[in-house]
CSV table of N, CA and C in Angstrom, one decimal:
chain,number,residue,atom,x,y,z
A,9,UNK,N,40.1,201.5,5.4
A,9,UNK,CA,39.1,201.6,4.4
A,9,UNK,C,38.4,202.9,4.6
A,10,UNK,N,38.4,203.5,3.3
A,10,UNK,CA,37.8,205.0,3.4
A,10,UNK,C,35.9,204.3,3.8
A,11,UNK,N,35.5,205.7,4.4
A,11,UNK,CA,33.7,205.8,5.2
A,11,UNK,C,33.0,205.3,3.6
A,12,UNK,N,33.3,206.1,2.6
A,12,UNK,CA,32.5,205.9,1.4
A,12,UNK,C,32.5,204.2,0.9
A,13,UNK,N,34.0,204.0,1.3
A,13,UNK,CA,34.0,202.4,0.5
A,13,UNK,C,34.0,201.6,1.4
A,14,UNK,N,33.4,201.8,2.8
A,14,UNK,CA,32.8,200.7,3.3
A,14,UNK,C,31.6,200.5,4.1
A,15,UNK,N,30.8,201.7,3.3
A,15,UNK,CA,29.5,201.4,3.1
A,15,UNK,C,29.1,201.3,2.0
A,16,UNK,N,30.0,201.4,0.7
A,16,UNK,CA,29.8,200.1,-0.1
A,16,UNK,C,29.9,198.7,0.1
A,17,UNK,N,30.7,198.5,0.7
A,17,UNK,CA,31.2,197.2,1.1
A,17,UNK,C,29.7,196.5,1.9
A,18,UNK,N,29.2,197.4,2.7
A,18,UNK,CA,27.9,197.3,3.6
A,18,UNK,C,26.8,196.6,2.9
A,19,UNK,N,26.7,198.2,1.9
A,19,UNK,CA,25.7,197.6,1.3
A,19,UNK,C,25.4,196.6,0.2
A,20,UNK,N,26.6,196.4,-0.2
A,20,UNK,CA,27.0,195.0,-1.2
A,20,UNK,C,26.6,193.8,-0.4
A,21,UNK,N,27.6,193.4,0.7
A,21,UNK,CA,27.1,192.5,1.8
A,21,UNK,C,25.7,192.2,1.8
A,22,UNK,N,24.8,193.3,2.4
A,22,UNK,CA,23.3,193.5,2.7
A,22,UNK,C,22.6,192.8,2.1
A,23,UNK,N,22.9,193.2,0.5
A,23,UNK,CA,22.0,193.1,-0.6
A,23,UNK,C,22.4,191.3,-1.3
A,24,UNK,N,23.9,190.9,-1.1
A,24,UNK,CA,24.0,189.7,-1.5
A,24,UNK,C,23.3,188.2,-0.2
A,25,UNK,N,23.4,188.7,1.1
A,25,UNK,CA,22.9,188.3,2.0
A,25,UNK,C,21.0,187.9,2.0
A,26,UNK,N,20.7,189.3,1.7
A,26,UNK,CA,19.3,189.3,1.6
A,26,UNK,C,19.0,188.4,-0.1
A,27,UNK,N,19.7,188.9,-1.2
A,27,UNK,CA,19.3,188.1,-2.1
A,27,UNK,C,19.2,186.5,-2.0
A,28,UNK,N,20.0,186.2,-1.1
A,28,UNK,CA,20.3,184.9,-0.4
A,28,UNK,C,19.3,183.9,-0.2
A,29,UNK,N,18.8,185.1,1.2
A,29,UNK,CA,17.6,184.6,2.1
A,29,UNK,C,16.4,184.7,1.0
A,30,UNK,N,16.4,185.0,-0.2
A,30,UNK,CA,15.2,185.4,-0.4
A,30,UNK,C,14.9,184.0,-1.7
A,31,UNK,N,16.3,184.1,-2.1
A,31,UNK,CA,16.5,182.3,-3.3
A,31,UNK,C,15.9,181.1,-1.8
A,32,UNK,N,16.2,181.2,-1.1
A,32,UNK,CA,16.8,180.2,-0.2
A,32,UNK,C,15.4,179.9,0.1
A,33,UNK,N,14.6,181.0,0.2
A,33,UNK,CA,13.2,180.8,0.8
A,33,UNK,C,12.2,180.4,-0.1
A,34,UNK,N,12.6,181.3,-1.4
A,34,UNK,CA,11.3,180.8,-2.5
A,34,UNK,C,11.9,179.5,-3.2
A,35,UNK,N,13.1,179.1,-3.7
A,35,UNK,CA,13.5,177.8,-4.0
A,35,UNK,C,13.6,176.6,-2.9
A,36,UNK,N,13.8,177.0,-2.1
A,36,UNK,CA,14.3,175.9,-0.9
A,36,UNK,C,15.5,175.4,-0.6
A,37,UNK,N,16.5,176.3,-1.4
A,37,UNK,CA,17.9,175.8,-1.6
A,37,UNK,C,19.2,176.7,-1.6
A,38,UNK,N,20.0,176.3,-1.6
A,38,UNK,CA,20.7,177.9,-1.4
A,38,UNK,C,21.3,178.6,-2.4
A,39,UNK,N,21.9,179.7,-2.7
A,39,UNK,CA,22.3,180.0,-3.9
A,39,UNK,C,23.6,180.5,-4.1
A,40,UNK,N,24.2,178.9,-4.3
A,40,UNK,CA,25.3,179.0,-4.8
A,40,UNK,C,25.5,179.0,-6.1
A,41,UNK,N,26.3,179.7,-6.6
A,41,UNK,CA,26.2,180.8,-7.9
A,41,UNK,C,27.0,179.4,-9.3
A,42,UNK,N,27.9,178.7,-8.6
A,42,UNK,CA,28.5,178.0,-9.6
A,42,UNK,C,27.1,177.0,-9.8
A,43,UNK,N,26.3,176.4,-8.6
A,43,UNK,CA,25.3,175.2,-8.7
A,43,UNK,C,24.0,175.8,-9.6
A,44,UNK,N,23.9,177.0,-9.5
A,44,UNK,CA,22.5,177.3,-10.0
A,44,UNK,C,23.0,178.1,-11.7
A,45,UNK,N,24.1,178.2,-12.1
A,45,UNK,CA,24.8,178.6,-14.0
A,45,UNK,C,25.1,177.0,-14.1
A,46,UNK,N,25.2,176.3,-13.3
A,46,UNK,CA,25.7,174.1,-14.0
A,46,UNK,C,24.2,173.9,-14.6
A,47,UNK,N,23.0,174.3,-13.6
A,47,UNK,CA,21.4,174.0,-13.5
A,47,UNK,C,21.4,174.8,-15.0
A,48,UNK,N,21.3,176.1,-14.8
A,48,UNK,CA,20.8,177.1,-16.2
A,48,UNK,C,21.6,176.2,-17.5
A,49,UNK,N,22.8,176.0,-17.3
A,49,UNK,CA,23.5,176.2,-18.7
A,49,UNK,C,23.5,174.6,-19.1
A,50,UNK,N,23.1,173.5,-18.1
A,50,UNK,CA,23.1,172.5,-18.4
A,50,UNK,C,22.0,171.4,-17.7
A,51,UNK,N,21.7,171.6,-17.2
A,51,UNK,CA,20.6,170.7,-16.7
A,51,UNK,C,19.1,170.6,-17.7
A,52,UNK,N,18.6,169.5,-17.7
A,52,UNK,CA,17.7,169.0,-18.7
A,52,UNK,C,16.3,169.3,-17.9
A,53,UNK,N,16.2,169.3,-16.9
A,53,UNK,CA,15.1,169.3,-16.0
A,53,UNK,C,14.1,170.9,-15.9
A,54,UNK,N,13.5,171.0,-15.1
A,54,UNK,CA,13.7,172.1,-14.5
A,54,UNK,C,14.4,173.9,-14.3
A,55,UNK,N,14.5,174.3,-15.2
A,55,UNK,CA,15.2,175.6,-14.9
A,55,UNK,C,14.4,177.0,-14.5
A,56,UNK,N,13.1,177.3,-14.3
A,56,UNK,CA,12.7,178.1,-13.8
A,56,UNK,C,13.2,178.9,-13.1
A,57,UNK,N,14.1,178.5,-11.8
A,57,UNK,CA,14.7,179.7,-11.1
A,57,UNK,C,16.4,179.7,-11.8
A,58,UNK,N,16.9,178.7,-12.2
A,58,UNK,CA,18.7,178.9,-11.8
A,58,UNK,C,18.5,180.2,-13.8
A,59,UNK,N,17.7,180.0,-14.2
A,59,UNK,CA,17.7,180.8,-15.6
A,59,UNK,C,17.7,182.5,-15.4
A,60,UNK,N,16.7,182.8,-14.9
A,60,UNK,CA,16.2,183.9,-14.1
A,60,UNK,C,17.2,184.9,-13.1
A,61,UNK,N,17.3,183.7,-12.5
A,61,UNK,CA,18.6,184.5,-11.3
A,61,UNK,C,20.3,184.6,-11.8
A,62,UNK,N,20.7,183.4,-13.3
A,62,UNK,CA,22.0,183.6,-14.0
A,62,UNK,C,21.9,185.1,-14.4
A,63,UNK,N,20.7,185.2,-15.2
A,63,UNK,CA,20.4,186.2,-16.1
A,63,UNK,C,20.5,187.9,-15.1
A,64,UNK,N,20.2,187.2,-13.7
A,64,UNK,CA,19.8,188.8,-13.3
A,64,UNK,C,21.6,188.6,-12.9
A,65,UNK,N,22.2,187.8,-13.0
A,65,UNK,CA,23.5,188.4,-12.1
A,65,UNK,C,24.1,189.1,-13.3
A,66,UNK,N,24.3,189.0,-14.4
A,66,UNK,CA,24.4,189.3,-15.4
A,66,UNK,C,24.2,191.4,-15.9
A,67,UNK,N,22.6,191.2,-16.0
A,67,UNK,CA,22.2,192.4,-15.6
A,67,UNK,C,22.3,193.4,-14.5
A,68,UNK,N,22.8,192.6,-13.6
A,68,UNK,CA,23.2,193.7,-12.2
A,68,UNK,C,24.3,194.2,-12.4
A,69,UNK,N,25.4,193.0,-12.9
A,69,UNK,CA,26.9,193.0,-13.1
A,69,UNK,C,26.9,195.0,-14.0
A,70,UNK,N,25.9,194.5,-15.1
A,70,UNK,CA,25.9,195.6,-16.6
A,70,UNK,C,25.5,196.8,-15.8
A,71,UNK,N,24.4,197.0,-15.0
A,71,UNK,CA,23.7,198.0,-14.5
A,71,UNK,C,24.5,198.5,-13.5
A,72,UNK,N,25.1,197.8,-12.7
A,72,UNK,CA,26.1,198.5,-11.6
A,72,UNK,C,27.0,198.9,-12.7
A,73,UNK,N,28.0,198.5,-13.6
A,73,UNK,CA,29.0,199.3,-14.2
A,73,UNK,C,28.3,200.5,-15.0
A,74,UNK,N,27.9,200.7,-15.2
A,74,UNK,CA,27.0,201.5,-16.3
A,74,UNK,C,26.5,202.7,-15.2
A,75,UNK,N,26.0,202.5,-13.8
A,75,UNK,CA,25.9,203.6,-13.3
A,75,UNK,C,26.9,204.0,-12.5
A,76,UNK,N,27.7,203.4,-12.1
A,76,UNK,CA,29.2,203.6,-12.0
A,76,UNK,C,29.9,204.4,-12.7
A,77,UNK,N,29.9,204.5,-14.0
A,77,UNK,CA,30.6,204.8,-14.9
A,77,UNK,C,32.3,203.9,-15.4
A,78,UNK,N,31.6,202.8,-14.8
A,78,UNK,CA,32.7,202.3,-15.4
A,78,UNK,C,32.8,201.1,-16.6
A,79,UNK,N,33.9,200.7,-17.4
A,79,UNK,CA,33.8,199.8,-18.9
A,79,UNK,C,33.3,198.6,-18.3
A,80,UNK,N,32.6,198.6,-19.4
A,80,UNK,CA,31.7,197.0,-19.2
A,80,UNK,C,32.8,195.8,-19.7
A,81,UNK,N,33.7,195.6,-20.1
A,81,UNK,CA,34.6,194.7,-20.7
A,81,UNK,C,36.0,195.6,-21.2
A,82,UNK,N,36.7,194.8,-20.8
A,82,UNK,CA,38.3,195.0,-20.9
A,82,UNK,C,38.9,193.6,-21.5
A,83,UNK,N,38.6,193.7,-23.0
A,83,UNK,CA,39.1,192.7,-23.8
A,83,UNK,C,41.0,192.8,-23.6
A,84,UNK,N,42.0,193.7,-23.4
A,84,UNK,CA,43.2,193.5,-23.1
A,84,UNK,C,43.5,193.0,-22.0
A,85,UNK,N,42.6,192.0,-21.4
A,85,UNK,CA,42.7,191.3,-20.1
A,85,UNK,C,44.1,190.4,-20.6
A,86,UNK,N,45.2,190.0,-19.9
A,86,UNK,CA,46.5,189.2,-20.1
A,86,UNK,C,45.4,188.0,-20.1
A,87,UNK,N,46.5,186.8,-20.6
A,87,UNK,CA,45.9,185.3,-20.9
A,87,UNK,C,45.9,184.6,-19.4
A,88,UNK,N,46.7,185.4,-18.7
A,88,UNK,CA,46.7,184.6,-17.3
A,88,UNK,C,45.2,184.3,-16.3
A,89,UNK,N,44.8,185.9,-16.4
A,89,UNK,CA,43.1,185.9,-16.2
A,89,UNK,C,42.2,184.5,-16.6
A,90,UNK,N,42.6,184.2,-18.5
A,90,UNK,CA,42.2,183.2,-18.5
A,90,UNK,C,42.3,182.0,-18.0
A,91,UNK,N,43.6,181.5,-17.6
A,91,UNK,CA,43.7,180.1,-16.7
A,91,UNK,C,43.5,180.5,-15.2
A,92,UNK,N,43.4,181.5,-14.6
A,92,UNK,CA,43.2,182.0,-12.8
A,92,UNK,C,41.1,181.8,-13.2
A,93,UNK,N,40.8,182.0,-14.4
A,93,UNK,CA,39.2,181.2,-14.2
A,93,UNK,C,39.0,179.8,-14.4
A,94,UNK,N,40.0,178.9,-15.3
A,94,UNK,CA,39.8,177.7,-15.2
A,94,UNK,C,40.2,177.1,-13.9
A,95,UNK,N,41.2,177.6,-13.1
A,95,UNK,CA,41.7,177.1,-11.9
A,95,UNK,C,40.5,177.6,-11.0
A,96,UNK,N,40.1,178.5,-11.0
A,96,UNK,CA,38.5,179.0,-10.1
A,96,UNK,C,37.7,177.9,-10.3
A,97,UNK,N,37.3,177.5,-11.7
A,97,UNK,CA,36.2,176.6,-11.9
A,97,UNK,C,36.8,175.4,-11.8
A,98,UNK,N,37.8,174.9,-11.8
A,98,UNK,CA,38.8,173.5,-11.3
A,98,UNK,C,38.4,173.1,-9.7
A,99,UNK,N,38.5,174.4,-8.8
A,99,UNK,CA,38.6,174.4,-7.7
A,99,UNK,C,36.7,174.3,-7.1
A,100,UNK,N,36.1,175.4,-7.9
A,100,UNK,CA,35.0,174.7,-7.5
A,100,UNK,C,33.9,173.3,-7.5
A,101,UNK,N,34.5,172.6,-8.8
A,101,UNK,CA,34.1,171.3,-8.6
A,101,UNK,C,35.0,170.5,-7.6
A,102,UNK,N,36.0,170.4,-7.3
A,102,UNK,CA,36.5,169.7,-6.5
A,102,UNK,C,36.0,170.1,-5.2
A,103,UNK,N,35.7,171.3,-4.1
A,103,UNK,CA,35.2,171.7,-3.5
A,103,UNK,C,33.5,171.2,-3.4
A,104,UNK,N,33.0,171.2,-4.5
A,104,UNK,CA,31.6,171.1,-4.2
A,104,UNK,C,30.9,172.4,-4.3
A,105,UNK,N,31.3,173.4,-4.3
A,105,UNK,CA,30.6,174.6,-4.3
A,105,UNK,C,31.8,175.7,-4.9
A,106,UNK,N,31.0,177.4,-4.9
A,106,UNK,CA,31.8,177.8,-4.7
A,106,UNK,C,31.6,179.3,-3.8
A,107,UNK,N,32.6,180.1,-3.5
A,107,UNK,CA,32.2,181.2,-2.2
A,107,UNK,C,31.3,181.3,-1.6
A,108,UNK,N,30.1,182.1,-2.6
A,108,UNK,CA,28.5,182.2,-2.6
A,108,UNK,C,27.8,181.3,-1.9
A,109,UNK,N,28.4,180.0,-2.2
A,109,UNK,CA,27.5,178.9,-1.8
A,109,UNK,C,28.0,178.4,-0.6
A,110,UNK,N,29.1,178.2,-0.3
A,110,UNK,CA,30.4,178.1,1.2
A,110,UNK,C,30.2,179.1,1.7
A,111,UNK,N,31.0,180.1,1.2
A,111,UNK,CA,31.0,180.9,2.0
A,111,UNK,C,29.9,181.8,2.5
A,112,UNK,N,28.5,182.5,2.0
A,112,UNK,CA,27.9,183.1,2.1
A,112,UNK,C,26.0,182.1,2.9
A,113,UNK,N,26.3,181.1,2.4
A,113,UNK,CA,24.9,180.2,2.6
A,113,UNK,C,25.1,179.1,3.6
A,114,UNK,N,26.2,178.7,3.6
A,114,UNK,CA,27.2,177.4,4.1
A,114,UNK,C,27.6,177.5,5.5
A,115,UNK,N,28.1,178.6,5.3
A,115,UNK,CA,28.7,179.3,7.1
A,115,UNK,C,27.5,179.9,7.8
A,116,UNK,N,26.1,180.3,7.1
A,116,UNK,CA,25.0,180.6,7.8
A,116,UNK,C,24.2,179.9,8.4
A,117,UNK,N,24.1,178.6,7.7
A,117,UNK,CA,23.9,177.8,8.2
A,117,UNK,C,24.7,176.6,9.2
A,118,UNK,N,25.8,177.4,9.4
A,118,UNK,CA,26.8,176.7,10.4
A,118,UNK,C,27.4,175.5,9.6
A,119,UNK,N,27.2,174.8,8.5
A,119,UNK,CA,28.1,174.1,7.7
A,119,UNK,C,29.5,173.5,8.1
A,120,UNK,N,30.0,172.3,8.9
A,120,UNK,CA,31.1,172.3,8.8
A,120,UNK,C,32.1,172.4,7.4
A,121,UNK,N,31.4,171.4,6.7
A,121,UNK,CA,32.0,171.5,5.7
A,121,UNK,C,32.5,172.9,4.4
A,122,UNK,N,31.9,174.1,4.7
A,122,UNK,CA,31.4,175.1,4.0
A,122,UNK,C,32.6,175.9,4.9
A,123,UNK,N,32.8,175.6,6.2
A,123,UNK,CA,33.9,176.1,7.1
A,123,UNK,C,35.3,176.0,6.8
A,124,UNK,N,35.5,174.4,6.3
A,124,UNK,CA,36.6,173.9,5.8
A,124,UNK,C,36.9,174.9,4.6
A,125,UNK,N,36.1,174.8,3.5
A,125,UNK,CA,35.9,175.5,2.1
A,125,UNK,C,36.6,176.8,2.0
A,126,UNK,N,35.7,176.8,2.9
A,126,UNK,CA,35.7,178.9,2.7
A,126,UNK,C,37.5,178.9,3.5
A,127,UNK,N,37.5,178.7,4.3
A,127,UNK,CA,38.9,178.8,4.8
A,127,UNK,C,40.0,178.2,4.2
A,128,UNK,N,39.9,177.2,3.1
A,128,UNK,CA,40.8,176.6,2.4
A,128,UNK,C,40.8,177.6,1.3
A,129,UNK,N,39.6,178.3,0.7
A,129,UNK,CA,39.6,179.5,-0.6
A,129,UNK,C,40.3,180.9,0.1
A,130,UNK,N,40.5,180.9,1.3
A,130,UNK,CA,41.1,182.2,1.8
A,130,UNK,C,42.8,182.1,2.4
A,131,UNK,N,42.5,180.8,2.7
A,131,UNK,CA,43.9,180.7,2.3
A,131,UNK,C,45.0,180.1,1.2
A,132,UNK,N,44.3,179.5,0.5
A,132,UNK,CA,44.6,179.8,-1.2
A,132,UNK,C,45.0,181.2,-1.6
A,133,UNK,N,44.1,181.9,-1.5
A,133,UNK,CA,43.8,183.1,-1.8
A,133,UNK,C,45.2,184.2,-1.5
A,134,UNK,N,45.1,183.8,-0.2
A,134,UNK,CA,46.3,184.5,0.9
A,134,UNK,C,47.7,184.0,0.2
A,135,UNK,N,48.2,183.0,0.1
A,135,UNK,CA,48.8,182.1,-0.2
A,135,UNK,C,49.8,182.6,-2.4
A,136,UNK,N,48.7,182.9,-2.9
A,136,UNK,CA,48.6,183.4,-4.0
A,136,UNK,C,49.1,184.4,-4.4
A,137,UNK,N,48.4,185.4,-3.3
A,137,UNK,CA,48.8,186.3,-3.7
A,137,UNK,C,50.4,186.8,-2.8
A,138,UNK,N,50.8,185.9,-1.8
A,138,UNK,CA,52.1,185.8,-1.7
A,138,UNK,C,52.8,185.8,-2.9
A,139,UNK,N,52.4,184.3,-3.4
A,139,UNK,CA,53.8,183.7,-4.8
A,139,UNK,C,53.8,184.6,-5.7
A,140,UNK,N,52.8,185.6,-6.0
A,140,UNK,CA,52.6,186.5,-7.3
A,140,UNK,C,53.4,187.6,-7.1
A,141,UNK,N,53.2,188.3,-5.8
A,141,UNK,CA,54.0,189.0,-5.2
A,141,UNK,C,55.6,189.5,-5.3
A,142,UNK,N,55.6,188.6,-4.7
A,142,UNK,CA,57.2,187.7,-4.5
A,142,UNK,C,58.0,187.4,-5.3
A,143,UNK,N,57.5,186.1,-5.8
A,143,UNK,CA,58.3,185.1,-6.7
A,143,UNK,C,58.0,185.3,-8.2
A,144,UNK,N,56.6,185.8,-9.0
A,144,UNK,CA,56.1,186.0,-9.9
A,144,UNK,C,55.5,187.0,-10.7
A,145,UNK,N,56.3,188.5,-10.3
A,145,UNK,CA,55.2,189.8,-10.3
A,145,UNK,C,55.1,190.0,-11.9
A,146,UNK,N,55.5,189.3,-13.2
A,146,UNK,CA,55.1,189.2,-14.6
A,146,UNK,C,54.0,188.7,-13.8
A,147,UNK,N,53.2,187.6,-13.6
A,147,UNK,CA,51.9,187.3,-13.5
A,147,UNK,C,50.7,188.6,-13.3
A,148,UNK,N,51.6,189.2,-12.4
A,148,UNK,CA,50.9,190.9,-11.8
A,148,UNK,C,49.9,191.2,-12.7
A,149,UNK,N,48.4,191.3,-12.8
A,149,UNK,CA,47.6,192.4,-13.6
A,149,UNK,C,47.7,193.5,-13.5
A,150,UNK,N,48.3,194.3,-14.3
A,150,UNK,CA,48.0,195.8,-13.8
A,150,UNK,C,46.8,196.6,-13.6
């Protein structure tokens, strides 16, 4: 990894870490990104924070590409993209969570179960991108 792209990597960590600690402290809960867009986009109750914090991931997402210089949307995405998110969102109900919430809040707090998770999504992951590789490279995004 080039010095430049892994003190991005640093400071991405840092800042998703700290944004973490800082949901975790003023909500009381942690911030797992699939639990707190279920709360915004559907919950009847309550939405003061999961509304707030959808919205900012949103705006970060736009404001990092934008000083980046890079396209905010790439509508010639292949259709496969489309089912590799319903299988994401498949995967995170059945898990219970997803990365953010396993892997990043889950494993800090020593979580067995968050343990299991995260290592069953990495080696999915690993696993994946074998068959795509290999057996499947039409699937390949360019």
């Amino acid at each position: 990894m080039m010095p430049i792209e892994l003190g991005r990597a640093v400071l991405g960590g840092t800042i998703i870490g700290a944004a973490a600690t800082v949901y975790w402290r003023a909500n009381g809960r942690v911030a797992g990104v699939s639990g707190i867009l279920r709360g915004a986009l559907l919950s009847r109750g309550d939405r003061s924070a999961a509304v707030p914090f959808s919205l900012g991931l949103v705006v970060a997402g736009l404001a990092g590409a934008v000083a980046l210089g890079h396209p905010i949307a790439d509508i010639g995405a292949p259709p496969v993209l489309a089912l590799a998110g319903l299988l994401v969102g498949l995967g995170t109900r059945v898990s219970g969570g997803c990365t953010s919430g396993h892997g990043v809040c889950g494993l800090s707090r020593l979580s067995r179960r968050s343990l299991a998770a995260t290592l069953t999504f990495i080696a999915t992951g690993a696993l994946t991108v074998l068959v795509v590789s290999r057996w499947l490279p039409a699937l390949r995004v360019p």
